[in-house]
Amino acid sequence: MLKLDIQMFAVPFRKTSKTRKRMRRTHYKISENGTTKCPKCGADIRPHRVCKECGTYKGKEVIHSSEETTK
């Protein structure tokens, strides 16, 4: 008798339907980035970043904006 060295794999009994597949994937979605308000100018910014509008971070001016230099 000929002995074959074949490994058997688990095979699903039935095909997974589109509905069941989509129900399983309902939690795979992209969430919106959180934003906060700048305490100085009120613009929407991402947390822990310098405000692009006024150039402040944690109440300190980090980037000199062009509006203040022209005054």
PDB file of N, CA and C in Angstrom:
ATOM      1  N   MET A   1       0.831  -1.181   0.000  1.00  0.00           N
ATOM      2  CA  MET A   1       0.000   0.000   0.000  1.00  0.00           C
ATOM      3  C   MET A   1       0.880   1.251   0.000  1.00  0.00           C
ATOM      4  N   LEU A   2       0.469   2.275  -0.726  1.00  0.00           N
ATOM      5  CA  LEU A   2       1.202   3.526  -0.841  1.00  0.00           C
ATOM      6  C   LEU A   2       0.745   4.468   0.269  1.00  0.00           C
ATOM      7  N   LYS A   3       1.698   4.982   1.015  1.00  0.00           N
ATOM      8  CA  LYS A   3       1.377   5.880   2.123  1.00  0.00           C
ATOM      9  C   LYS A   3       1.656   7.324   1.692  1.00  0.00           C
ATOM     10  N   LEU A   4       0.648   8.193   1.744  1.00  0.00           N
ATOM     11  CA  LEU A   4       0.798   9.590   1.363  1.00  0.00           C
ATOM     12  C   LEU A   4       0.987  10.442   2.607  1.00  0.00           C
ATOM     13  N   ASP A   5       1.878  11.415   2.489  1.00  0.00           N
ATOM     14  CA  ASP A   5       2.144  12.328   3.618  1.00  0.00           C
ATOM     15  C   ASP A   5       1.386  13.628   3.370  1.00  0.00           C
ATOM     16  N   ILE A   6       0.067  13.587   3.504  1.00  0.00           N
ATOM     17  CA  ILE A   6      -0.800  14.742   3.262  1.00  0.00           C
ATOM     18  C   ILE A   6      -1.402  15.176   4.587  1.00  0.00           C
ATOM     19  N   GLN A   7      -1.332  16.461   4.822  1.00  0.00           N
ATOM     20  CA  GLN A   7      -1.908  17.001   6.047  1.00  0.00           C
ATOM     21  C   GLN A   7      -3.330  17.468   5.756  1.00  0.00           C
ATOM     22  N   MET A   8      -4.274  17.084   6.576  1.00  0.00           N
ATOM     23  CA  MET A   8      -5.666  17.451   6.372  1.00  0.00           C
ATOM     24  C   MET A   8      -5.954  18.776   7.089  1.00  0.00           C
ATOM     25  N   PHE A   9      -6.698  19.650   6.428  1.00  0.00           N
ATOM     26  CA  PHE A   9      -7.062  20.943   6.991  1.00  0.00           C
ATOM     27  C   PHE A   9      -8.549  20.975   7.300  1.00  0.00           C
ATOM     28  N   ALA A  10      -8.905  21.825   8.230  1.00  0.00           N
ATOM     29  CA  ALA A  10     -10.321  21.992   8.561  1.00  0.00           C
ATOM     30  C   ALA A  10     -11.006  22.757   7.427  1.00  0.00           C
ATOM     31  N   VAL A  11     -12.111  22.247   6.978  1.00  0.00           N
ATOM     32  CA  VAL A  11     -12.860  22.851   5.880  1.00  0.00           C
ATOM     33  C   VAL A  11     -14.247  23.197   6.400  1.00  0.00           C
ATOM     34  N   PRO A  12     -14.713  24.424   6.145  1.00  0.00           N
ATOM     35  CA  PRO A  12     -16.045  24.786   6.616  1.00  0.00           C
ATOM     36  C   PRO A  12     -17.126  23.915   5.969  1.00  0.00           C
ATOM     37  N   PHE A  13     -18.132  23.598   6.750  1.00  0.00           N
ATOM     38  CA  PHE A  13     -19.215  22.738   6.271  1.00  0.00           C
ATOM     39  C   PHE A  13     -20.076  23.450   5.253  1.00  0.00           C
ATOM     40  N   ARG A  14     -20.326  24.767   5.495  1.00  0.00           N
ATOM     41  CA  ARG A  14     -21.142  25.564   4.577  1.00  0.00           C
ATOM     42  C   ARG A  14     -20.432  26.879   4.274  1.00  0.00           C
ATOM     43  N   LYS A  15     -20.810  27.468   3.158  1.00  0.00           N
ATOM     44  CA  LYS A  15     -20.283  28.770   2.784  1.00  0.00           C
ATOM     45  C   LYS A  15     -20.852  29.827   3.725  1.00  0.00           C
ATOM     46  N   THR A  16     -19.996  30.762   4.150  1.00  0.00           N
ATOM     47  CA  THR A  16     -20.466  31.860   4.994  1.00  0.00           C
ATOM     48  C   THR A  16     -21.248  32.832   4.135  1.00  0.00           C
ATOM     49  N   SER A  17     -22.487  33.101   4.525  1.00  0.00           N
ATOM     50  CA  SER A  17     -23.352  33.972   3.719  1.00  0.00           C
ATOM     51  C   SER A  17     -22.868  35.425   3.788  1.00  0.00           C
ATOM     52  N   LYS A  18     -23.316  36.224   2.832  1.00  0.00           N
ATOM     53  CA  LYS A  18     -22.942  37.634   2.797  1.00  0.00           C
ATOM     54  C   LYS A  18     -23.422  38.355   4.049  1.00  0.00           C
ATOM     55  N   THR A  19     -24.627  38.015   4.494  1.00  0.00           N
ATOM     56  CA  THR A  19     -25.195  38.672   5.674  1.00  0.00           C
ATOM     57  C   THR A  19     -24.388  38.353   6.920  1.00  0.00           C
ATOM     58  N   ARG A  20     -24.052  37.102   7.107  1.00  0.00           N
ATOM     59  CA  ARG A  20     -23.287  36.705   8.294  1.00  0.00           C
ATOM     60  C   ARG A  20     -21.887  37.312   8.265  1.00  0.00           C
ATOM     61  N   LYS A  21     -21.286  37.368   7.096  1.00  0.00           N
ATOM     62  CA  LYS A  21     -19.961  37.959   6.947  1.00  0.00           C
ATOM     63  C   LYS A  21     -20.006  39.451   7.263  1.00  0.00           C
ATOM     64  N   ARG A  22     -21.030  40.128   6.768  1.00  0.00           N
ATOM     65  CA  ARG A  22     -21.149  41.570   7.010  1.00  0.00           C
ATOM     66  C   ARG A  22     -21.500  41.876   8.457  1.00  0.00           C
ATOM     67  N   MET A  23     -22.300  40.999   9.090  1.00  0.00           N
ATOM     68  CA  MET A  23     -22.625  41.209  10.508  1.00  0.00           C
ATOM     69  C   MET A  23     -21.375  41.075  11.370  1.00  0.00           C
ATOM     70  N   ARG A  24     -20.471  40.192  10.992  1.00  0.00           N
ATOM     71  CA  ARG A  24     -19.226  40.014  11.737  1.00  0.00           C
ATOM     72  C   ARG A  24     -18.332  41.242  11.576  1.00  0.00           C
ATOM     73  N   ARG A  25     -18.414  41.903  10.439  1.00  0.00           N
ATOM     74  CA  ARG A  25     -17.537  43.034  10.150  1.00  0.00           C
ATOM     75  C   ARG A  25     -18.130  44.390  10.529  1.00  0.00           C
ATOM     76  N   THR A  26     -19.225  44.432  11.248  1.00  0.00           N
ATOM     77  CA  THR A  26     -19.839  45.721  11.584  1.00  0.00           C
ATOM     78  C   THR A  26     -18.971  46.555  12.505  1.00  0.00           C
ATOM     79  N   HIS A  27     -18.040  45.944  13.214  1.00  0.00           N
ATOM     80  CA  HIS A  27     -17.192  46.684  14.152  1.00  0.00           C
ATOM     81  C   HIS A  27     -15.910  47.179  13.501  1.00  0.00           C
ATOM     82  N   TYR A  28     -15.678  46.797  12.237  1.00  0.00           N
ATOM     83  CA  TYR A  28     -14.470  47.236  11.537  1.00  0.00           C
ATOM     84  C   TYR A  28     -14.770  48.552  10.837  1.00  0.00           C
ATOM     85  N   LYS A  29     -14.647  49.650  11.528  1.00  0.00           N
ATOM     86  CA  LYS A  29     -14.920  50.940  10.898  1.00  0.00           C
ATOM     87  C   LYS A  29     -13.943  51.988  11.415  1.00  0.00           C
ATOM     88  N   ILE A  30     -13.780  53.020  10.642  1.00  0.00           N
ATOM     89  CA  ILE A  30     -12.853  54.089  10.990  1.00  0.00           C
ATOM     90  C   ILE A  30     -13.578  55.088  11.880  1.00  0.00           C
ATOM     91  N   SER A  31     -12.932  55.470  12.981  1.00  0.00           N
ATOM     92  CA  SER A  31     -13.536  56.467  13.861  1.00  0.00           C
ATOM     93  C   SER A  31     -12.989  57.853  13.511  1.00  0.00           C
ATOM     94  N   GLU A  32     -13.767  58.854  13.790  1.00  0.00           N
ATOM     95  CA  GLU A  32     -13.392  60.227  13.500  1.00  0.00           C
ATOM     96  C   GLU A  32     -12.339  60.692  14.500  1.00  0.00           C
ATOM     97  N   ASN A  33     -11.399  61.497  14.043  1.00  0.00           N
ATOM     98  CA  ASN A  33     -10.374  62.037  14.934  1.00  0.00           C
ATOM     99  C   ASN A  33     -11.012  63.004  15.922  1.00  0.00           C
ATOM    100  N   GLY A  34     -10.568  62.953  17.170  1.00  0.00           N
ATOM    101  CA  GLY A  34     -11.073  63.862  18.183  1.00  0.00           C
ATOM    102  C   GLY A  34     -10.463  65.241  18.023  1.00  0.00           C
ATOM    103  N   THR A  35     -11.253  66.270  18.240  1.00  0.00           N
ATOM    104  CA  THR A  35     -10.749  67.639  18.159  1.00  0.00           C
ATOM    105  C   THR A  35     -11.136  68.387  19.420  1.00  0.00           C
ATOM    106  N   THR A  36     -10.369  69.424  19.707  1.00  0.00           N
ATOM    107  CA  THR A  36     -10.652  70.304  20.837  1.00  0.00           C
ATOM    108  C   THR A  36     -10.635  71.740  20.332  1.00  0.00           C
ATOM    109  N   LYS A  37     -11.056  72.659  21.185  1.00  0.00           N
ATOM    110  CA  LYS A  37     -11.055  74.081  20.841  1.00  0.00           C
ATOM    111  C   LYS A  37      -9.779  74.719  21.369  1.00  0.00           C
ATOM    112  N   CYS A  38      -9.201  75.594  20.569  1.00  0.00           N
ATOM    113  CA  CYS A  38      -8.033  76.355  21.007  1.00  0.00           C
ATOM    114  C   CYS A  38      -8.491  77.353  22.067  1.00  0.00           C
ATOM    115  N   PRO A  39      -7.818  77.414  23.223  1.00  0.00           N
ATOM    116  CA  PRO A  39      -8.274  78.348  24.268  1.00  0.00           C
ATOM    117  C   PRO A  39      -8.092  79.820  23.893  1.00  0.00           C
ATOM    118  N   LYS A  40      -7.192  80.123  22.962  1.00  0.00           N
ATOM    119  CA  LYS A  40      -6.942  81.514  22.605  1.00  0.00           C
ATOM    120  C   LYS A  40      -7.851  82.013  21.489  1.00  0.00           C
ATOM    121  N   CYS A  41      -7.895  81.254  20.353  1.00  0.00           N
ATOM    122  CA  CYS A  41      -8.660  81.754  19.203  1.00  0.00           C
ATOM    123  C   CYS A  41      -9.958  80.981  18.970  1.00  0.00           C
ATOM    124  N   GLY A  42     -10.139  79.820  19.582  1.00  0.00           N
ATOM    125  CA  GLY A  42     -11.369  79.063  19.441  1.00  0.00           C
ATOM    126  C   GLY A  42     -11.434  78.170  18.213  1.00  0.00           C
ATOM    127  N   ALA A  43     -10.317  78.018  17.502  1.00  0.00           N
ATOM    128  CA  ALA A  43     -10.300  77.165  16.314  1.00  0.00           C
ATOM    129  C   ALA A  43     -10.282  75.697  16.727  1.00  0.00           C
ATOM    130  N   ASP A  44     -10.799  74.829  15.855  1.00  0.00           N
ATOM    131  CA  ASP A  44     -10.754  73.395  16.118  1.00  0.00           C
ATOM    132  C   ASP A  44      -9.347  72.881  15.829  1.00  0.00           C
ATOM    133  N   ILE A  45      -8.745  72.201  16.826  1.00  0.00           N
ATOM    134  CA  ILE A  45      -7.411  71.634  16.667  1.00  0.00           C
ATOM    135  C   ILE A  45      -7.403  70.231  17.223  1.00  0.00           C
ATOM    136  N   ARG A  46      -6.433  69.423  16.791  1.00  0.00           N
ATOM    137  CA  ARG A  46      -6.254  68.093  17.362  1.00  0.00           C
ATOM    138  C   ARG A  46      -5.533  68.242  18.692  1.00  0.00           C
ATOM    139  N   PRO A  47      -5.812  67.363  19.665  1.00  0.00           N
ATOM    140  CA  PRO A  47      -5.203  67.498  20.988  1.00  0.00           C
ATOM    141  C   PRO A  47      -3.673  67.374  20.943  1.00  0.00           C
ATOM    142  N   HIS A  48      -2.996  68.097  21.820  1.00  0.00           N
ATOM    143  CA  HIS A  48      -1.543  68.056  22.005  1.00  0.00           C
ATOM    144  C   HIS A  48      -0.786  68.500  20.763  1.00  0.00           C
ATOM    145  N   ARG A  49      -1.329  69.488  20.061  1.00  0.00           N
ATOM    146  CA  ARG A  49      -0.662  70.025  18.879  1.00  0.00           C
ATOM    147  C   ARG A  49      -0.749  71.547  18.884  1.00  0.00           C
ATOM    148  N   VAL A  50       0.159  72.181  18.161  1.00  0.00           N
ATOM    149  CA  VAL A  50       0.177  73.635  18.050  1.00  0.00           C
ATOM    150  C   VAL A  50      -0.992  74.084  17.178  1.00  0.00           C
ATOM    151  N   CYS A  51      -1.652  75.149  17.583  1.00  0.00           N
ATOM    152  CA  CYS A  51      -2.765  75.697  16.809  1.00  0.00           C
ATOM    153  C   CYS A  51      -2.211  76.339  15.540  1.00  0.00           C
ATOM    154  N   LYS A  52      -2.774  75.976  14.389  1.00  0.00           N
ATOM    155  CA  LYS A  52      -2.303  76.529  13.116  1.00  0.00           C
ATOM    156  C   LYS A  52      -2.751  77.972  12.928  1.00  0.00           C
ATOM    157  N   GLU A  53      -3.836  78.354  13.584  1.00  0.00           N
ATOM    158  CA  GLU A  53      -4.374  79.709  13.400  1.00  0.00           C
ATOM    159  C   GLU A  53      -3.572  80.761  14.161  1.00  0.00           C
ATOM    160  N   CYS A  54      -3.340  80.501  15.455  1.00  0.00           N
ATOM    161  CA  CYS A  54      -2.675  81.523  16.271  1.00  0.00           C
ATOM    162  C   CYS A  54      -1.263  81.132  16.700  1.00  0.00           C
ATOM    163  N   GLY A  55      -0.854  79.871  16.512  1.00  0.00           N
ATOM    164  CA  GLY A  55       0.511  79.451  16.813  1.00  0.00           C
ATOM    165  C   GLY A  55       0.797  79.260  18.289  1.00  0.00           C
ATOM    166  N   THR A  56      -0.220  78.924  19.098  1.00  0.00           N
ATOM    167  CA  THR A  56       0.000  78.724  20.531  1.00  0.00           C
ATOM    168  C   THR A  56      -0.144  77.256  20.902  1.00  0.00           C
ATOM    169  N   TYR A  57       0.532  76.891  22.003  1.00  0.00           N
ATOM    170  CA  TYR A  57       0.420  75.551  22.565  1.00  0.00           C
ATOM    171  C   TYR A  57       0.451  75.684  24.071  1.00  0.00           C
ATOM    172  N   LYS A  58      -0.597  75.212  24.731  1.00  0.00           N
ATOM    173  CA  LYS A  58      -0.752  75.304  26.185  1.00  0.00           C
ATOM    174  C   LYS A  58      -0.622  76.744  26.682  1.00  0.00           C
ATOM    175  N   GLY A  59      -1.194  77.683  25.946  1.00  0.00           N
ATOM    176  CA  GLY A  59      -1.207  79.080  26.360  1.00  0.00           C
ATOM    177  C   GLY A  59       0.060  79.848  26.057  1.00  0.00           C
ATOM    178  N   LYS A  60       1.078  79.217  25.492  1.00  0.00           N
ATOM    179  CA  LYS A  60       2.330  79.892  25.157  1.00  0.00           C
ATOM    180  C   LYS A  60       2.463  80.002  23.647  1.00  0.00           C
ATOM    181  N   GLU A  61       2.977  81.146  23.187  1.00  0.00           N
ATOM    182  CA  GLU A  61       3.156  81.335  21.754  1.00  0.00           C
ATOM    183  C   GLU A  61       4.407  80.590  21.310  1.00  0.00           C
ATOM    184  N   VAL A  62       4.229  79.640  20.432  1.00  0.00           N
ATOM    185  CA  VAL A  62       5.333  78.820  19.956  1.00  0.00           C
ATOM    186  C   VAL A  62       5.780  79.276  18.577  1.00  0.00           C
ATOM    187  N   ILE A  63       4.813  79.569  17.704  1.00  0.00           N
ATOM    188  CA  ILE A  63       5.101  80.024  16.346  1.00  0.00           C
ATOM    189  C   ILE A  63       4.599  81.450  16.219  1.00  0.00           C
ATOM    190  N   HIS A  64       5.455  82.343  15.739  1.00  0.00           N
ATOM    191  CA  HIS A  64       5.038  83.731  15.528  1.00  0.00           C
ATOM    192  C   HIS A  64       4.200  83.799  14.274  1.00  0.00           C
ATOM    193  N   SER A  65       2.935  84.201  14.430  1.00  0.00           N
ATOM    194  CA  SER A  65       2.043  84.258  13.266  1.00  0.00           C
ATOM    195  C   SER A  65       2.319  85.512  12.455  1.00  0.00           C
ATOM    196  N   SER A  66       1.988  85.472  11.182  1.00  0.00           N
ATOM    197  CA  SER A  66       2.249  86.593  10.273  1.00  0.00           C
ATOM    198  C   SER A  66       1.323  87.773  10.557  1.00  0.00           C
ATOM    199  N   GLU A  67       0.155  87.541  11.155  1.00  0.00           N
ATOM    200  CA  GLU A  67      -0.792  88.615  11.453  1.00  0.00           C
ATOM    201  C   GLU A  67      -0.216  89.571  12.513  1.00  0.00           C
ATOM    202  N   GLU A  68       0.433  89.012  13.520  1.00  0.00           N
ATOM    203  CA  GLU A  68       0.967  89.847  14.605  1.00  0.00           C
ATOM    204  C   GLU A  68       2.202  90.610  14.166  1.00  0.00           C
ATOM    205  N   THR A  69       2.982  90.096  13.225  1.00  0.00           N
ATOM    206  CA  THR A  69       4.184  90.786  12.783  1.00  0.00           C
ATOM    207  C   THR A  69       3.856  91.962  11.868  1.00  0.00           C
ATOM    208  N   THR A  70       2.694  91.921  11.181  1.00  0.00           N
ATOM    209  CA  THR A  70       2.329  93.025  10.280  1.00  0.00           C
ATOM    210  C   THR A  70       1.689  94.183  11.018  1.00  0.00           C
ATOM    211  N   LYS A  71       1.251  93.985  12.252  1.00  0.00           N
ATOM    212  CA  LYS A  71       0.590  95.070  13.006  1.00  0.00           C
ATOM    213  C   LYS A  71       1.566  96.088  13.486  1.00  0.00           C
TER     214      LYS A  71
END
